[in-house]
Amino acid sequence: MLVLEVIHSLYALIGVSANLILLTTILKTRSSGLKSYALIIANVACVDITEIILDAFEVPRYTVLIKPAPSSLTVQIVMIILFLPNALPMSTHSSSL
């Protein structure tokens, strides 16, 4: 298990470093023709960095599980509750077409 944690940490370090280099390059380059692409790439790099940082909290979860996994019904209810704020604008937009 220790080998997998080391490999996981190495990939995380490489991922954060590469994305920080990418963000630095984007911020230093001020080409007007590629400004929209630079914005998209910067957004993806920020999301990648956030995902890598959040993924670091997930690794110890596999080694120490104190509580059992939630039931399937509980997961479905939580997903529906989280989806409801997005469903209302989608339903009003589709009915106005």
Short mmCIF file of N, CA, C and O in Angstrom, two decimals:
data_model
loop_
_atom_site.label_atom_id
_atom_site.label_comp_id
_atom_site.label_asym_id
_atom_site.label_seq_id
_atom_site.Cartn_x
_atom_site.Cartn_y
_atom_site.Cartn_z
N MET A 1 0.83 -1.20 0.00
CA MET A 1 0.00 0.00 0.00
C MET A 1 0.87 1.26 0.00
O MET A 1 0.50 2.26 -0.58
N LEU A 2 2.01 1.19 0.64
CA LEU A 2 2.88 2.36 0.71
C LEU A 2 3.39 2.76 -0.67
O LEU A 2 3.50 3.94 -0.98
N VAL A 3 3.65 1.78 -1.53
CA VAL A 3 4.14 2.06 -2.88
C VAL A 3 3.09 2.85 -3.67
O VAL A 3 3.41 3.82 -4.36
N LEU A 4 1.84 2.45 -3.55
CA LEU A 4 0.77 3.16 -4.26
C LEU A 4 0.62 4.59 -3.76
O LEU A 4 0.36 5.51 -4.55
N GLU A 5 0.77 4.80 -2.46
CA GLU A 5 0.68 6.16 -1.92
C GLU A 5 1.81 7.04 -2.41
O GLU A 5 1.63 8.22 -2.72
N VAL A 6 3.02 6.46 -2.53
CA VAL A 6 4.16 7.22 -3.04
C VAL A 6 3.96 7.57 -4.50
O VAL A 6 4.20 8.71 -4.92
N ILE A 7 3.49 6.61 -5.29
CA ILE A 7 3.22 6.88 -6.71
C ILE A 7 2.13 7.92 -6.85
O ILE A 7 2.23 8.84 -7.68
N HIS A 8 1.10 7.82 -6.05
CA HIS A 8 0.00 8.79 -6.09
C HIS A 8 0.50 10.19 -5.74
O HIS A 8 0.16 11.18 -6.40
N SER A 9 1.34 10.29 -4.72
CA SER A 9 1.90 11.59 -4.33
C SER A 9 2.81 12.15 -5.41
O SER A 9 2.82 13.35 -5.65
N LEU A 10 3.56 11.27 -6.06
CA LEU A 10 4.45 11.72 -7.14
C LEU A 10 3.65 12.28 -8.31
O LEU A 10 3.97 13.35 -8.84
N TYR A 11 2.58 11.58 -8.69
CA TYR A 11 1.72 12.09 -9.76
C TYR A 11 1.07 13.42 -9.37
O TYR A 11 0.92 14.32 -10.20
N ALA A 12 0.68 13.54 -8.12
CA ALA A 12 0.07 14.79 -7.66
C ALA A 12 1.08 15.93 -7.73
O ALA A 12 0.76 17.04 -8.18
N LEU A 13 2.30 15.68 -7.31
CA LEU A 13 3.35 16.71 -7.36
C LEU A 13 3.65 17.13 -8.79
O LEU A 13 3.76 18.32 -9.10
N ILE A 14 3.74 16.15 -9.68
CA ILE A 14 3.98 16.46 -11.10
C ILE A 14 2.80 17.24 -11.69
O ILE A 14 2.99 18.20 -12.43
N GLY A 15 1.59 16.83 -11.36
CA GLY A 15 0.40 17.50 -11.89
C GLY A 15 0.28 18.94 -11.44
O GLY A 15 0.01 19.84 -12.24
N VAL A 16 0.49 19.19 -10.15
CA VAL A 16 0.41 20.56 -9.65
C VAL A 16 1.53 21.41 -10.24
O VAL A 16 1.30 22.55 -10.67
N SER A 17 2.74 20.86 -10.31
CA SER A 17 3.87 21.61 -10.88
C SER A 17 3.63 21.97 -12.34
O SER A 17 3.85 23.11 -12.76
N ALA A 18 3.17 21.00 -13.13
CA ALA A 18 2.93 21.25 -14.55
C ALA A 18 1.84 22.29 -14.75
O ALA A 18 1.96 23.18 -15.61
N ASN A 19 0.78 22.23 -13.96
CA ASN A 19 -0.30 23.19 -14.10
C ASN A 19 0.11 24.58 -13.62
O ASN A 19 -0.33 25.59 -14.19
N LEU A 20 0.94 24.65 -12.60
CA LEU A 20 1.44 25.97 -12.17
C LEU A 20 2.36 26.58 -13.23
O LEU A 20 2.32 27.79 -13.46
N ILE A 21 3.18 25.76 -13.87
CA ILE A 21 4.02 26.25 -14.97
C ILE A 21 3.14 26.74 -16.12
O ILE A 21 3.39 27.79 -16.72
N LEU A 22 2.08 25.99 -16.41
CA LEU A 22 1.15 26.39 -17.48
C LEU A 22 0.48 27.72 -17.14
O LEU A 22 0.39 28.61 -17.99
N LEU A 23 0.02 27.88 -15.91
CA LEU A 23 -0.61 29.14 -15.50
C LEU A 23 0.38 30.30 -15.56
O LEU A 23 0.03 31.41 -16.00
N THR A 24 1.61 30.07 -15.14
CA THR A 24 2.64 31.11 -15.21
C THR A 24 2.90 31.52 -16.65
O THR A 24 3.01 32.71 -16.96
N THR A 25 2.98 30.54 -17.54
CA THR A 25 3.20 30.83 -18.96
C THR A 25 2.04 31.62 -19.55
O THR A 25 2.24 32.57 -20.31
N ILE A 26 0.83 31.25 -19.17
CA ILE A 26 -0.35 31.96 -19.68
C ILE A 26 -0.37 33.40 -19.19
O ILE A 26 -0.67 34.33 -19.94
N LEU A 27 -0.03 33.61 -17.92
CA LEU A 27 -0.06 34.96 -17.36
C LEU A 27 1.05 35.85 -17.93
O LEU A 27 0.86 37.06 -18.06
N LYS A 28 2.19 35.27 -18.30
CA LYS A 28 3.28 36.06 -18.86
C LYS A 28 3.10 36.33 -20.35
O LYS A 28 3.63 37.30 -20.87
N THR A 29 2.37 35.48 -21.04
CA THR A 29 2.15 35.66 -22.47
C THR A 29 0.89 36.48 -22.67
O THR A 29 -0.18 36.13 -22.20
N ARG A 30 1.00 37.58 -23.39
CA ARG A 30 -0.14 38.47 -23.61
C ARG A 30 -0.49 38.58 -25.10
O ARG A 30 -0.67 39.66 -25.63
N SER A 31 -0.61 37.45 -25.77
CA SER A 31 -0.98 37.46 -27.17
C SER A 31 -2.48 37.67 -27.30
O SER A 31 -3.28 36.94 -26.73
N SER A 32 -2.87 38.70 -28.04
CA SER A 32 -4.30 39.02 -28.15
C SER A 32 -5.06 37.99 -28.99
O SER A 32 -6.25 37.79 -28.79
N GLY A 33 -4.40 37.33 -29.91
CA GLY A 33 -5.07 36.36 -30.76
C GLY A 33 -5.45 35.08 -30.03
O GLY A 33 -6.39 34.40 -30.41
N LEU A 34 -4.73 34.76 -28.98
CA LEU A 34 -4.99 33.52 -28.25
C LEU A 34 -5.61 33.76 -26.88
O LEU A 34 -5.60 32.89 -26.04
N LYS A 35 -6.16 34.95 -26.68
CA LYS A 35 -6.67 35.30 -25.36
C LYS A 35 -7.83 34.40 -24.92
O LYS A 35 -7.90 33.99 -23.77
N SER A 36 -8.74 34.07 -25.84
CA SER A 36 -9.87 33.22 -25.45
C SER A 36 -9.39 31.80 -25.16
O SER A 36 -9.88 31.16 -24.23
N TYR A 37 -8.43 31.30 -25.94
CA TYR A 37 -7.90 29.97 -25.68
C TYR A 37 -7.13 29.95 -24.37
O TYR A 37 -7.17 28.98 -23.63
N ALA A 38 -6.39 31.03 -24.09
CA ALA A 38 -5.64 31.10 -22.84
C ALA A 38 -6.58 31.09 -21.64
O ALA A 38 -6.27 30.47 -20.61
N LEU A 39 -7.72 31.72 -21.77
CA LEU A 39 -8.69 31.73 -20.68
C LEU A 39 -9.24 30.32 -20.43
O LEU A 39 -9.36 29.88 -19.28
N ILE A 40 -9.53 29.61 -21.49
CA ILE A 40 -10.03 28.24 -21.36
C ILE A 40 -8.97 27.33 -20.74
O ILE A 40 -9.24 26.55 -19.81
N ILE A 41 -7.74 27.43 -21.22
CA ILE A 41 -6.66 26.59 -20.71
C ILE A 41 -6.35 26.94 -19.25
O ILE A 41 -6.10 26.04 -18.43
N ALA A 42 -6.39 28.21 -18.90
CA ALA A 42 -6.17 28.61 -17.51
C ALA A 42 -7.27 28.06 -16.61
O ALA A 42 -7.00 27.62 -15.49
N ASN A 43 -8.49 28.08 -17.10
CA ASN A 43 -9.60 27.53 -16.33
C ASN A 43 -9.41 26.03 -16.10
O ASN A 43 -9.60 25.53 -14.98
N VAL A 44 -9.00 25.31 -17.12
CA VAL A 44 -8.76 23.87 -16.99
C VAL A 44 -7.61 23.60 -16.02
O VAL A 44 -7.68 22.69 -15.20
N ALA A 45 -6.56 24.42 -16.09
CA ALA A 45 -5.43 24.23 -15.18
C ALA A 45 -5.84 24.47 -13.73
O ALA A 45 -5.43 23.74 -12.83
N CYS A 46 -6.66 25.48 -13.49
CA CYS A 46 -7.14 25.75 -12.13
C CYS A 46 -8.01 24.61 -11.62
O CYS A 46 -7.91 24.20 -10.46
N VAL A 47 -8.85 24.08 -12.48
CA VAL A 47 -9.70 22.95 -12.09
C VAL A 47 -8.83 21.72 -11.80
O VAL A 47 -9.07 21.00 -10.83
N ASP A 48 -7.81 21.49 -12.61
CA ASP A 48 -6.90 20.36 -12.38
C ASP A 48 -6.19 20.49 -11.04
O ASP A 48 -6.07 19.52 -10.29
N ILE A 49 -5.69 21.68 -10.73
CA ILE A 49 -5.00 21.89 -9.46
C ILE A 49 -5.95 21.65 -8.30
O ILE A 49 -5.59 21.00 -7.31
N THR A 50 -7.17 22.16 -8.41
CA THR A 50 -8.15 21.95 -7.35
C THR A 50 -8.47 20.47 -7.18
O THR A 50 -8.54 19.96 -6.04
N GLU A 51 -8.62 19.76 -8.29
CA GLU A 51 -8.92 18.33 -8.22
C GLU A 51 -7.77 17.56 -7.59
O GLU A 51 -7.99 16.64 -6.79
N ILE A 52 -6.54 17.91 -7.92
CA ILE A 52 -5.38 17.22 -7.35
C ILE A 52 -5.29 17.47 -5.85
O ILE A 52 -5.02 16.55 -5.07
N ILE A 53 -5.55 18.69 -5.43
CA ILE A 53 -5.50 19.00 -4.00
C ILE A 53 -6.61 18.25 -3.26
O ILE A 53 -6.39 17.68 -2.18
N LEU A 54 -7.82 18.23 -3.83
CA LEU A 54 -8.91 17.50 -3.19
C LEU A 54 -8.67 16.00 -3.21
O LEU A 54 -9.08 15.28 -2.28
N ASP A 55 -8.00 15.51 -4.23
CA ASP A 55 -7.69 14.09 -4.32
C ASP A 55 -6.72 13.66 -3.22
O ASP A 55 -6.73 12.52 -2.78
N ALA A 56 -5.90 14.59 -2.76
CA ALA A 56 -4.96 14.28 -1.67
C ALA A 56 -5.71 13.91 -0.39
O ALA A 56 -5.21 13.12 0.41
N PHE A 57 -6.91 14.46 -0.21
CA PHE A 57 -7.69 14.12 0.96
C PHE A 57 -8.38 12.77 0.83
O PHE A 57 -8.84 12.19 1.80
N GLU A 58 -8.46 12.25 -0.39
CA GLU A 58 -9.17 11.00 -0.63
C GLU A 58 -8.31 9.78 -0.36
O GLU A 58 -8.81 8.73 0.01
N VAL A 59 -7.00 9.87 -0.51
CA VAL A 59 -6.12 8.72 -0.33
C VAL A 59 -6.21 8.12 1.07
O VAL A 59 -6.38 6.92 1.21
N PRO A 60 -6.15 8.92 2.14
CA PRO A 60 -6.25 8.29 3.47
C PRO A 60 -7.61 7.64 3.73
O PRO A 60 -7.72 6.76 4.56
N ARG A 61 -8.62 8.04 3.00
CA ARG A 61 -9.95 7.48 3.20
C ARG A 61 -9.97 5.99 2.87
O ARG A 61 -10.72 5.22 3.46
N TYR A 62 -9.16 5.58 1.92
CA TYR A 62 -9.13 4.17 1.57
C TYR A 62 -8.47 3.32 2.65
O TYR A 62 -8.80 2.15 2.80
N THR A 63 -7.55 3.89 3.38
CA THR A 63 -6.85 3.10 4.39
C THR A 63 -7.61 3.02 5.70
O THR A 63 -7.49 2.04 6.42
N VAL A 64 -8.40 4.04 6.02
CA VAL A 64 -9.14 4.04 7.28
C VAL A 64 -10.60 4.35 6.99
O VAL A 64 -10.96 5.50 6.77
N LEU A 65 -11.43 3.34 6.99
CA LEU A 65 -12.86 3.52 6.82
C LEU A 65 -13.53 3.22 8.16
O LEU A 65 -13.64 2.08 8.57
N ILE A 66 -13.95 4.26 8.86
CA ILE A 66 -14.55 4.08 10.17
C ILE A 66 -16.02 3.74 10.03
O ILE A 66 -16.53 2.83 10.66
N LYS A 67 -16.71 4.45 9.18
CA LYS A 67 -18.14 4.22 8.99
C LYS A 67 -18.36 3.38 7.73
O LYS A 67 -17.61 3.47 6.77
N PRO A 68 -19.44 2.59 7.71
CA PRO A 68 -19.73 1.84 6.49
C PRO A 68 -20.25 2.79 5.40
O PRO A 68 -20.67 3.91 5.67
N ALA A 69 -20.20 2.33 4.18
CA ALA A 69 -20.67 3.13 3.05
C ALA A 69 -22.17 3.39 3.18
O ALA A 69 -22.91 2.56 3.70
N PRO A 70 -22.64 4.55 2.72
CA PRO A 70 -24.08 4.83 2.81
C PRO A 70 -24.86 3.89 1.88
O PRO A 70 -24.34 3.38 0.89
N SER A 71 -26.12 3.72 2.21
CA SER A 71 -26.96 2.85 1.39
C SER A 71 -27.22 3.49 0.03
O SER A 71 -27.06 4.69 -0.16
N SER A 72 -27.64 2.67 -0.90
CA SER A 72 -27.92 3.14 -2.26
C SER A 72 -29.04 4.18 -2.26
O SER A 72 -28.99 5.17 -2.98
N LEU A 73 -30.05 3.96 -1.43
CA LEU A 73 -31.17 4.90 -1.35
C LEU A 73 -30.71 6.26 -0.83
O LEU A 73 -31.11 7.31 -1.37
N THR A 74 -29.84 6.27 0.16
CA THR A 74 -29.33 7.53 0.69
C THR A 74 -28.55 8.29 -0.37
O THR A 74 -28.71 9.51 -0.51
N VAL A 75 -27.73 7.59 -1.12
CA VAL A 75 -26.94 8.23 -2.18
C VAL A 75 -27.88 8.81 -3.25
O VAL A 75 -27.68 9.94 -3.72
N GLN A 76 -28.92 8.09 -3.62
CA GLN A 76 -29.85 8.58 -4.64
C GLN A 76 -30.61 9.81 -4.15
O GLN A 76 -30.81 10.77 -4.90
N ILE A 77 -31.02 9.81 -2.89
CA ILE A 77 -31.74 10.97 -2.33
C ILE A 77 -30.84 12.20 -2.32
O ILE A 77 -31.25 13.30 -2.71
N VAL A 78 -29.59 12.03 -1.89
CA VAL A 78 -28.65 13.16 -1.86
C VAL A 78 -28.40 13.68 -3.27
O VAL A 78 -28.36 14.90 -3.50
N MET A 79 -28.26 12.79 -4.25
CA MET A 79 -28.03 13.23 -5.62
C MET A 79 -29.23 14.01 -6.17
O MET A 79 -29.06 15.01 -6.87
N ILE A 80 -30.43 13.57 -5.85
CA ILE A 80 -31.63 14.29 -6.30
C ILE A 80 -31.71 15.66 -5.65
O ILE A 80 -32.00 16.66 -6.31
N ILE A 81 -31.42 15.73 -4.36
CA ILE A 81 -31.45 17.02 -3.66
C ILE A 81 -30.42 17.97 -4.24
O ILE A 81 -30.68 19.16 -4.43
N LEU A 82 -29.23 17.46 -4.57
CA LEU A 82 -28.20 18.32 -5.16
C LEU A 82 -28.53 18.73 -6.59
O LEU A 82 -28.09 19.78 -7.06
N PHE A 83 -29.30 17.92 -7.30
CA PHE A 83 -29.64 18.23 -8.68
C PHE A 83 -30.81 19.21 -8.80
O PHE A 83 -30.92 19.91 -9.81
N LEU A 84 -31.67 19.28 -7.80
CA LEU A 84 -32.87 20.10 -7.89
C LEU A 84 -32.60 21.57 -8.24
O LEU A 84 -33.31 22.14 -9.06
N PRO A 85 -31.60 22.25 -7.64
CA PRO A 85 -31.37 23.65 -8.05
C PRO A 85 -31.02 23.80 -9.52
O PRO A 85 -31.29 24.82 -10.13
N ASN A 86 -30.43 22.77 -10.13
CA ASN A 86 -30.10 22.84 -11.55
C ASN A 86 -31.28 22.45 -12.43
O ASN A 86 -31.35 22.85 -13.59
N ALA A 87 -32.20 21.67 -11.91
CA ALA A 87 -33.32 21.19 -12.71
C ALA A 87 -34.33 22.29 -12.99
O ALA A 87 -34.93 22.32 -14.06
N LEU A 88 -34.55 23.18 -12.04
CA LEU A 88 -35.56 24.21 -12.22
C LEU A 88 -35.24 25.15 -13.38
O LEU A 88 -36.08 25.35 -14.25
N PRO A 89 -34.04 25.72 -13.47
CA PRO A 89 -33.75 26.58 -14.63
C PRO A 89 -33.80 25.81 -15.96
O PRO A 89 -34.22 26.36 -16.97
N MET A 90 -33.40 24.54 -15.93
CA MET A 90 -33.43 23.76 -17.17
C MET A 90 -34.87 23.52 -17.61
O MET A 90 -35.17 23.59 -18.80
N SER A 91 -35.78 23.26 -16.68
CA SER A 91 -37.17 23.01 -17.07
C SER A 91 -37.86 24.28 -17.54
O SER A 91 -38.65 24.25 -18.47
N THR A 92 -37.57 25.42 -16.93
CA THR A 92 -38.19 26.68 -17.37
C THR A 92 -37.63 27.11 -18.73
O THR A 92 -38.35 27.68 -19.53
N HIS A 93 -36.35 26.83 -18.97
CA HIS A 93 -35.75 27.20 -20.26
C HIS A 93 -36.32 26.32 -21.38
O HIS A 93 -36.62 26.82 -22.46
N SER A 94 -36.49 25.04 -21.13
CA SER A 94 -36.99 24.17 -22.19
C SER A 94 -38.48 24.42 -22.48
O SER A 94 -38.94 24.24 -23.59
N SER A 95 -39.23 24.86 -21.47
CA SER A 95 -40.63 25.13 -21.72
C SER A 95 -40.84 26.45 -22.46
O SER A 95 -41.87 26.66 -23.08
N SER A 96 -39.85 27.36 -22.40
CA SER A 96 -39.99 28.65 -23.09
C SER A 96 -39.61 28.54 -24.57
O SER A 96 -39.84 29.46 -25.31
N LEU A 97 -39.01 27.42 -24.96
CA LEU A 97 -38.63 27.27 -26.38
C LEU A 97 -39.81 26.91 -27.16
O LEU A 97 -40.53 26.95 -27.82
#
